[in-house]
XYZ file of C-alpha atoms in Angstrom:
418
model
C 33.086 16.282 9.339
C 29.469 16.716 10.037
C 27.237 15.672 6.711
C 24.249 17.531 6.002
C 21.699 14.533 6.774
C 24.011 14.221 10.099
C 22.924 17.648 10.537
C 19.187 17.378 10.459
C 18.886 14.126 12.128
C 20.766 15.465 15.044
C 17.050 16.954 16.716
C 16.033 13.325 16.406
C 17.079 12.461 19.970
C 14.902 15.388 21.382
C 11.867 14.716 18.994
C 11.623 10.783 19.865
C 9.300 10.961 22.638
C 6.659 12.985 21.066
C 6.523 10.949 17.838
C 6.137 7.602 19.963
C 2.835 9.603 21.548
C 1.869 10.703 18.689
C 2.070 7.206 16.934
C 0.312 5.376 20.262
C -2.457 8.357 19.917
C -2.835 7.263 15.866
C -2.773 3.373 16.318
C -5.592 3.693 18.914
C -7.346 6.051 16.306
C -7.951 4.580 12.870
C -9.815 5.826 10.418
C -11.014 4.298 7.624
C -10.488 5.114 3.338
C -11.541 8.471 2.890
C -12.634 8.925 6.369
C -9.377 10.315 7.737
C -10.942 13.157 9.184
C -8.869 13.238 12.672
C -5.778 12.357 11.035
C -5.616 15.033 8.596
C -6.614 17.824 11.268
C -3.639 16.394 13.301
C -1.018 16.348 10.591
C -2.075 19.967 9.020
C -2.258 21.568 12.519
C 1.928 20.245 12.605
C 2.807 20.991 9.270
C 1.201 24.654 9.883
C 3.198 24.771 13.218
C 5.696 24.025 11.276
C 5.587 26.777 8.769
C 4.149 24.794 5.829
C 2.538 26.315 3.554
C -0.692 23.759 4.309
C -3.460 22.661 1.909
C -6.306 20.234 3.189
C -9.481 18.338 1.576
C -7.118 17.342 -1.527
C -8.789 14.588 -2.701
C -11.238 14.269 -0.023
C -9.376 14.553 2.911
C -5.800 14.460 2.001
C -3.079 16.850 3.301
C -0.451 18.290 1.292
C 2.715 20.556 2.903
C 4.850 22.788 0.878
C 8.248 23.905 2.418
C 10.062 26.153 0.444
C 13.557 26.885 1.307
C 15.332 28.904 -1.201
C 16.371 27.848 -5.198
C 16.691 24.116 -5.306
C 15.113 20.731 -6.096
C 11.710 19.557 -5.360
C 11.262 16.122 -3.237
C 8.001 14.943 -2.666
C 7.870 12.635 0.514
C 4.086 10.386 0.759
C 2.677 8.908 3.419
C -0.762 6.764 3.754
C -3.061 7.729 6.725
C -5.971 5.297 6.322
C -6.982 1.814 8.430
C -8.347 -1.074 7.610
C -11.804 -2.973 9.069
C -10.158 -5.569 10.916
C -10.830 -6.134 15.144
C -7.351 -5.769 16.637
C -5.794 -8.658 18.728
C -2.329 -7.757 19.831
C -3.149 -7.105 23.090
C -1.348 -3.494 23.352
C -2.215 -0.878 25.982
C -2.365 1.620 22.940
C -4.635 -1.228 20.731
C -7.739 0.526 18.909
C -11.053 0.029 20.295
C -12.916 1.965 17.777
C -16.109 0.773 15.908
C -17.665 2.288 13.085
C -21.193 1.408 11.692
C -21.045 0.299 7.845
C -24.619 -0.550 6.504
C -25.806 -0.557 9.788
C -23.385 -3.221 11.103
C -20.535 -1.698 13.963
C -16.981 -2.531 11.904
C -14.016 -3.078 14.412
C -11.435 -0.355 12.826
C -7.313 -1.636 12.878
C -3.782 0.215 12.026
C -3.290 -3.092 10.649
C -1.010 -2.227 8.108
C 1.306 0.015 9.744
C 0.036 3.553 8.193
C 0.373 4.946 11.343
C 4.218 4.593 11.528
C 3.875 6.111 8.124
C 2.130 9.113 9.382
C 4.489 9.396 12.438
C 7.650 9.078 10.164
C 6.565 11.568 7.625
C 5.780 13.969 10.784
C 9.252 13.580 11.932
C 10.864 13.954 8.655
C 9.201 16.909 8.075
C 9.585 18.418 12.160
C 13.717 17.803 11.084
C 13.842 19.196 7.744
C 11.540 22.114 9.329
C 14.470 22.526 12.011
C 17.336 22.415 10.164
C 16.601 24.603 6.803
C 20.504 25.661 7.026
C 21.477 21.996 6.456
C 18.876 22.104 2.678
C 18.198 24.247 -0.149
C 14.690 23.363 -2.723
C 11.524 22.674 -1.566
C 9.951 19.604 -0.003
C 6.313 18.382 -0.465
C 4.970 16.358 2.059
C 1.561 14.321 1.552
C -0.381 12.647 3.767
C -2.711 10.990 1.291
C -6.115 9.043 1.745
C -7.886 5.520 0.978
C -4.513 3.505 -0.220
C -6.569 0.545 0.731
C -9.095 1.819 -1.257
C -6.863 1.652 -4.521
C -8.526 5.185 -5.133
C -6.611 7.567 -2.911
C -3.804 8.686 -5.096
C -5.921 9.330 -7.781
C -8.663 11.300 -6.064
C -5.759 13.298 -5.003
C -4.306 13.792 -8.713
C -7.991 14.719 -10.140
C -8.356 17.204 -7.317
C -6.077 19.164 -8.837
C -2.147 18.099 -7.224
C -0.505 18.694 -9.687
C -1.123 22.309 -10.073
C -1.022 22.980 -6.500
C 2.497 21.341 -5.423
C 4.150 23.035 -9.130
C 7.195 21.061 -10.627
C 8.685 18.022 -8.642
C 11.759 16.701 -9.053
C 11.088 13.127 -7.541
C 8.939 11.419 -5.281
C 9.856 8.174 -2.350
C 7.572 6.706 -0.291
C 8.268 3.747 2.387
C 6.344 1.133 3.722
C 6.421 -1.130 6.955
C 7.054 -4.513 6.719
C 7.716 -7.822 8.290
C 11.066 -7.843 8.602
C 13.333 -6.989 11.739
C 12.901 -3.580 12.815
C 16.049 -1.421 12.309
C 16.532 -2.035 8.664
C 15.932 -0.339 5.617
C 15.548 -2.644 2.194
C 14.657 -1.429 -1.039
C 15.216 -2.994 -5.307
C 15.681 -1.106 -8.362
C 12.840 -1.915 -10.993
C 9.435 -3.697 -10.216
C 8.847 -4.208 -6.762
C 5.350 -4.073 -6.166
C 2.734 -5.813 -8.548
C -0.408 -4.540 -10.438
C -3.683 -5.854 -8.665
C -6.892 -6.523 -10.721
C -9.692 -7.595 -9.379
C -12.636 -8.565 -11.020
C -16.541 -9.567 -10.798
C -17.557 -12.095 -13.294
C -21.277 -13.217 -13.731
C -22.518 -16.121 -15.701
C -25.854 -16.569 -16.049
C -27.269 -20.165 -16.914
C -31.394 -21.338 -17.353
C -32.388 -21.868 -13.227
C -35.093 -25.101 -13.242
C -35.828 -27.614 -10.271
C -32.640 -29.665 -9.150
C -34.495 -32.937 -9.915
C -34.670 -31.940 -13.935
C -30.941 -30.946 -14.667
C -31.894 -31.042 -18.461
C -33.844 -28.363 -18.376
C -31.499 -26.041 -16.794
C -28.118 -24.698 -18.031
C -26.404 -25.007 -14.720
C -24.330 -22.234 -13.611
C -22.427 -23.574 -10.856
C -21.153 -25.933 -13.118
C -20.579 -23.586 -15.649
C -18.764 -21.541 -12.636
C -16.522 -24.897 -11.498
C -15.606 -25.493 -15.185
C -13.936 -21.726 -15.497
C -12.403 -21.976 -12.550
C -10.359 -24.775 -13.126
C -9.536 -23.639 -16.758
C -8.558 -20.307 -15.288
C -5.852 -22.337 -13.582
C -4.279 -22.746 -16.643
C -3.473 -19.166 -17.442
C -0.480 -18.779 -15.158
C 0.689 -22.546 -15.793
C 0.360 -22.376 -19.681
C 0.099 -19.080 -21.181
C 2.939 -17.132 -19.058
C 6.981 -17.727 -19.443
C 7.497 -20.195 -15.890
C 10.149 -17.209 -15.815
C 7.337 -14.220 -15.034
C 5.829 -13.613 -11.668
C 2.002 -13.900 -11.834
C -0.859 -14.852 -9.514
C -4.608 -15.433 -10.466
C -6.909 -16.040 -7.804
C -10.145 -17.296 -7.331
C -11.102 -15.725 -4.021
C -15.014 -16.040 -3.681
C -17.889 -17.967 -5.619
C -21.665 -17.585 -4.874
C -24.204 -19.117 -7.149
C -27.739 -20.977 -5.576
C -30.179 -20.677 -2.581
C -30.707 -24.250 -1.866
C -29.720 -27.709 -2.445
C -33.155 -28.510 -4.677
C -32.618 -25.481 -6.564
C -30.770 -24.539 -10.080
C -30.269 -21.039 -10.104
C -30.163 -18.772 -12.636
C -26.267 -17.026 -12.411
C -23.256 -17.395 -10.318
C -20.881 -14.720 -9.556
C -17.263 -15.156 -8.954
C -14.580 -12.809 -7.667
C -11.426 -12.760 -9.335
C -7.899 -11.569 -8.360
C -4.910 -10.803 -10.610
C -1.073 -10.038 -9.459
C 1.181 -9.010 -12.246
C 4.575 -6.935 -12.203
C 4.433 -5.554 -15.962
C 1.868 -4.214 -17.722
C 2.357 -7.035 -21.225
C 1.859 -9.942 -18.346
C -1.247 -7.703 -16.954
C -3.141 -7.400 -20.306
C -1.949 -11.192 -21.372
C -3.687 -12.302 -18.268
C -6.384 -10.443 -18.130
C -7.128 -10.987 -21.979
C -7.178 -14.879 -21.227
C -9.765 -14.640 -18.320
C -11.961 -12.709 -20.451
C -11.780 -15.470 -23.331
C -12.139 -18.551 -21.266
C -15.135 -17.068 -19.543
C -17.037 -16.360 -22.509
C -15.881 -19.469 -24.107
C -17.037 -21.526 -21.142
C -20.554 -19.587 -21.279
C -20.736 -20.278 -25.061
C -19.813 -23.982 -24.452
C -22.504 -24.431 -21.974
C -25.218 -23.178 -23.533
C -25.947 -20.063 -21.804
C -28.154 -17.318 -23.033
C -26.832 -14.483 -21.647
C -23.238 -12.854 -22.238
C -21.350 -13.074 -19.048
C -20.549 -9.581 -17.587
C -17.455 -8.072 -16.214
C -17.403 -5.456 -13.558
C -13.479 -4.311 -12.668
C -12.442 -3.111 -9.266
C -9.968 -2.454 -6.549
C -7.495 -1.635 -9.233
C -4.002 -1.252 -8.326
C -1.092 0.129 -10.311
C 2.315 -1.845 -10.612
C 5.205 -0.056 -8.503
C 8.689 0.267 -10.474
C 11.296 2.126 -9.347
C 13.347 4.221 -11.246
C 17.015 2.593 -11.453
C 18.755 6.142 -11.299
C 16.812 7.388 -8.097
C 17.151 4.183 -6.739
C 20.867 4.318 -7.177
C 20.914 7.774 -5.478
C 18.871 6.649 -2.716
C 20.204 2.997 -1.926
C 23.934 5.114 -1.715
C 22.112 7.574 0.845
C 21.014 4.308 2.742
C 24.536 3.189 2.540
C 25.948 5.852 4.467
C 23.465 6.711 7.271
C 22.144 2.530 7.908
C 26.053 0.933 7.155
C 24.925 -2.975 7.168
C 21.385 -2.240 8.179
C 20.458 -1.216 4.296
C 19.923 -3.826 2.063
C 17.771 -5.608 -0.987
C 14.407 -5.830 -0.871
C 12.469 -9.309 -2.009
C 9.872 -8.885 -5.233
C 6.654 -8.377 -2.823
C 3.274 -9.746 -4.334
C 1.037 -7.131 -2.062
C -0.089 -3.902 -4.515
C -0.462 -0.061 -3.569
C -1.316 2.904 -5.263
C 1.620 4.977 -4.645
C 2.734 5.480 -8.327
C -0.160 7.220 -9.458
C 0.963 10.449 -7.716
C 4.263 9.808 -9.247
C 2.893 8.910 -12.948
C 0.560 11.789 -12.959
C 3.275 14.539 -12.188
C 5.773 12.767 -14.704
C 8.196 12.477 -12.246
C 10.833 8.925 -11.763
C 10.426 7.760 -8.412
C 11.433 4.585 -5.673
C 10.051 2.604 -2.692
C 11.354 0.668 -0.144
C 10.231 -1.095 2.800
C 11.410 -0.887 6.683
C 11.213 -3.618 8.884
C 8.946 -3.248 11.664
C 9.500 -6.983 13.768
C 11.184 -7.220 16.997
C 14.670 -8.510 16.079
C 14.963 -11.161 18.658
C 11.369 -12.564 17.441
C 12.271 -12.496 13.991
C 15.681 -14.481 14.503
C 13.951 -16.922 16.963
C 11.178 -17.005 14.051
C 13.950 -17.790 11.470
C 15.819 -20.047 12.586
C 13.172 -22.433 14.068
C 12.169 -22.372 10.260
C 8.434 -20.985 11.334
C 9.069 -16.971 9.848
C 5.323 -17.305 7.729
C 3.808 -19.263 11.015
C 5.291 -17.087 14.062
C 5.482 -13.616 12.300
C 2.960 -11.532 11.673
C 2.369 -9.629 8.302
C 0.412 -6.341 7.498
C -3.421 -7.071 7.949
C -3.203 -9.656 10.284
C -5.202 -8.861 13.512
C -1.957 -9.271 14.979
C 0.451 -6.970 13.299
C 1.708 -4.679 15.604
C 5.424 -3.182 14.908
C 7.875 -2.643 17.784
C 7.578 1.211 17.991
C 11.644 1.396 18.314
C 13.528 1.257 15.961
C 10.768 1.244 13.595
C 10.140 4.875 14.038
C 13.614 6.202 13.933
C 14.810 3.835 11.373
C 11.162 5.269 9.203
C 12.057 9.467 9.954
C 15.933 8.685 9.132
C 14.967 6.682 5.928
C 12.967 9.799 4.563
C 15.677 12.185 5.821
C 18.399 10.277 4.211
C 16.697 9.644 0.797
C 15.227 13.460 0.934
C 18.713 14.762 1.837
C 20.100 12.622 -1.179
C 18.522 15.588 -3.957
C 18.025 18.786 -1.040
C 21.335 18.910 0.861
C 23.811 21.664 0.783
C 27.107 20.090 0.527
């Protein structure tokens, strides 16, 4: 007996072609955080084709599809359309050559993280659930949403008013492509992607000449001392039993080598997976920093400026349940646990601002054959590459079709008939 997902994947076979052009045609065109101008004309124009009821500049220039077949739930299905300013190296006939000018300086522009199989996948979800409304009963909501590198995108989304426009919502899932073989589906009840934090600290000292240190209160000392007793916030203050990662990623602090400056600036990054580890953390950076400054003398507080803020990703254990069952059935041994990831998106804003449980999962986009070859040589972190490298570049089948069955099956799981 034919199941009702069976049913609406069946017009994958004819649709394949035109969703590999269309992904070649996005890869080669990225666009970056809220400048996802092409991309959202594209996926509109479809989803109008289609028969959605289409609504565009959400949030800037986000796209939001509403498909409404008849008394039944409502399944929200996201996908991230924007690119990131990296030169691509893989070498592809479909690689991206574009450039854009930021401050005045021409920015290579890279698919680097795979949002273009996202795009494609949510296409092709949508083209079969458009095709097959005999097979469903509810409504789906499809968004194509902006600037998830940004951290920003959800949100701008949510205060443009989402919630209103899309009405009740029953769930939402979202996917992501990863570095694992292509072909497989992998997803994990509760936390699976962590909060990111970043922050801007500066310290300002007493700048004099280099050759009379004891007239100066020396920031980039003052700098060195906080960053090693920063070190000690993951080591000493969290349970050895609690995922967290705190970063130092960038310190700049003096002009020359004859010189004491005046302040020092340093970059911070924090990776937590629950929000008591999140303000534990960031409460300790806060008090070593101004204890440091108060130790050393300086005359100035030291001043915090937050950014590139990230919520944590947990997914619901019930819809996670319904969904890794639904994963069962169509992808048999090709569906299975995902690993804790330490990368951060903004995905559960849309999510947490309609009051709605959610999950996420990842699909692998990596050439099987590489990947084993990878693996069992022992080199998987050395020979593979990961999102935002210049050379991550996932096979474009089975990656699509295992992406557009994923969001069918999991979709199907709340809308299908039988």
């Amino acid at each position: 007996m034919t199941t009702a997902t069976e049913t609406v994947l069946a017009g994958l076979d004819d649709l394949r072609a035109d969703l590999e052009d269309l992904y070649r045609h996005l890869h080669a065109h990225p666009e970056l955080s809220h400048a996802e101008h092409e991309t959202a004309d594209l996926v509109a124009d479809r989803l109008s084709d289609l028969g959605f009821e289409v609504h565009t500049g959400i949030g800037g220039t986000g796209v939001v599809g509403l498909l409404r077949n008849g008394e039944g739930p409502a399944v929200l299905l996201r996908a991230d359309m924007d690119a990131l300013p990296v030169r691509e190296e893989t070498g592809l006939e479909h690689a991206s050559r574009v450039t854009v000018s930021i401050d005045g300086t021409e920015t290579p522009v890279m698919h680097a993280c795979g949002h273009d199989v996202h795009v494609t996948s949510l296409v092709g979800a949508a083209t079969l659930l458009a095709g097959a409304r005999q097979a469903w009963r509810g409504t789906l909501v499809a968004i194509f949403q902006p600037a998830e590198e940004a951290g920003d995108g959800a949100r701008t989304m949510v205060d443009d008013g989402l919630a209103e426009l899309v009405g009740p919502v029953d769930v939402a899932l979202a996917q992501h492509v990863l570095a694992f073989p292509s072909g497989q589906v992998r997803t994990r009840s509760g936390a699976v992607l962590s909060a990111a934090d970043s922050l801007r600290i500066t310290v300002h000292g007493r700048g004099a000449h280099g050759s009379m240190p004891q007239a100066a209160v020396d920031p980039v000392v003052l700098a060195a001392m906080i960053v090693i007793h920063l070190q000690t916030v993951v080591s000493r203050e969290i349970a050895p039993t609690v995922p967290a990662v705190l970063t130092v990623g960038s310190i700049r602090a003096g002009s020359k080598s004859n010189v004491i400056g005046d302040h020092a600036v340093l970059e911070v990054n924090v990776r937590t997976y629950d929000e008591q580890t999140r303000a534990t953390v960031l409460a300790a950076i806060r008090r070593i920093v101004i204890a440091e400054c108060q130790a050393a003398g300086s005359e100035k507080d030291p001043e915090f400026e937050p950014y590139d803020e990230f919520p944590p990703t947990v997914n619901d254990p019930d819809v996670t349940e319904r969904v890794v069952s639904a994963f069962a059935d169509t992808f048999g041994d090709d569906a299975g646990e995902l690993d804790l990831q330490s990368a951060s998106e903004d995905f559960s804003d849309l999510p947490t601002a309609l009051a709605i449980p959610y999950t996420y999962w990842g699909i692998g986009g990596i050439d099987p054959e590489q990947y084993r070859t990878a693996e069992a040589a022992g080199r998987v972190s050395q020979d593979i590459p990961t999102n935002h490298s210049p050379h991550f570049a996932p096979v474009i089948q089975p990656t699509l079709d295992t992406g557009v069955r994923a969001l069918v099956a999991a979709a199907m799981a709340w809308l299908a008939r039988d």
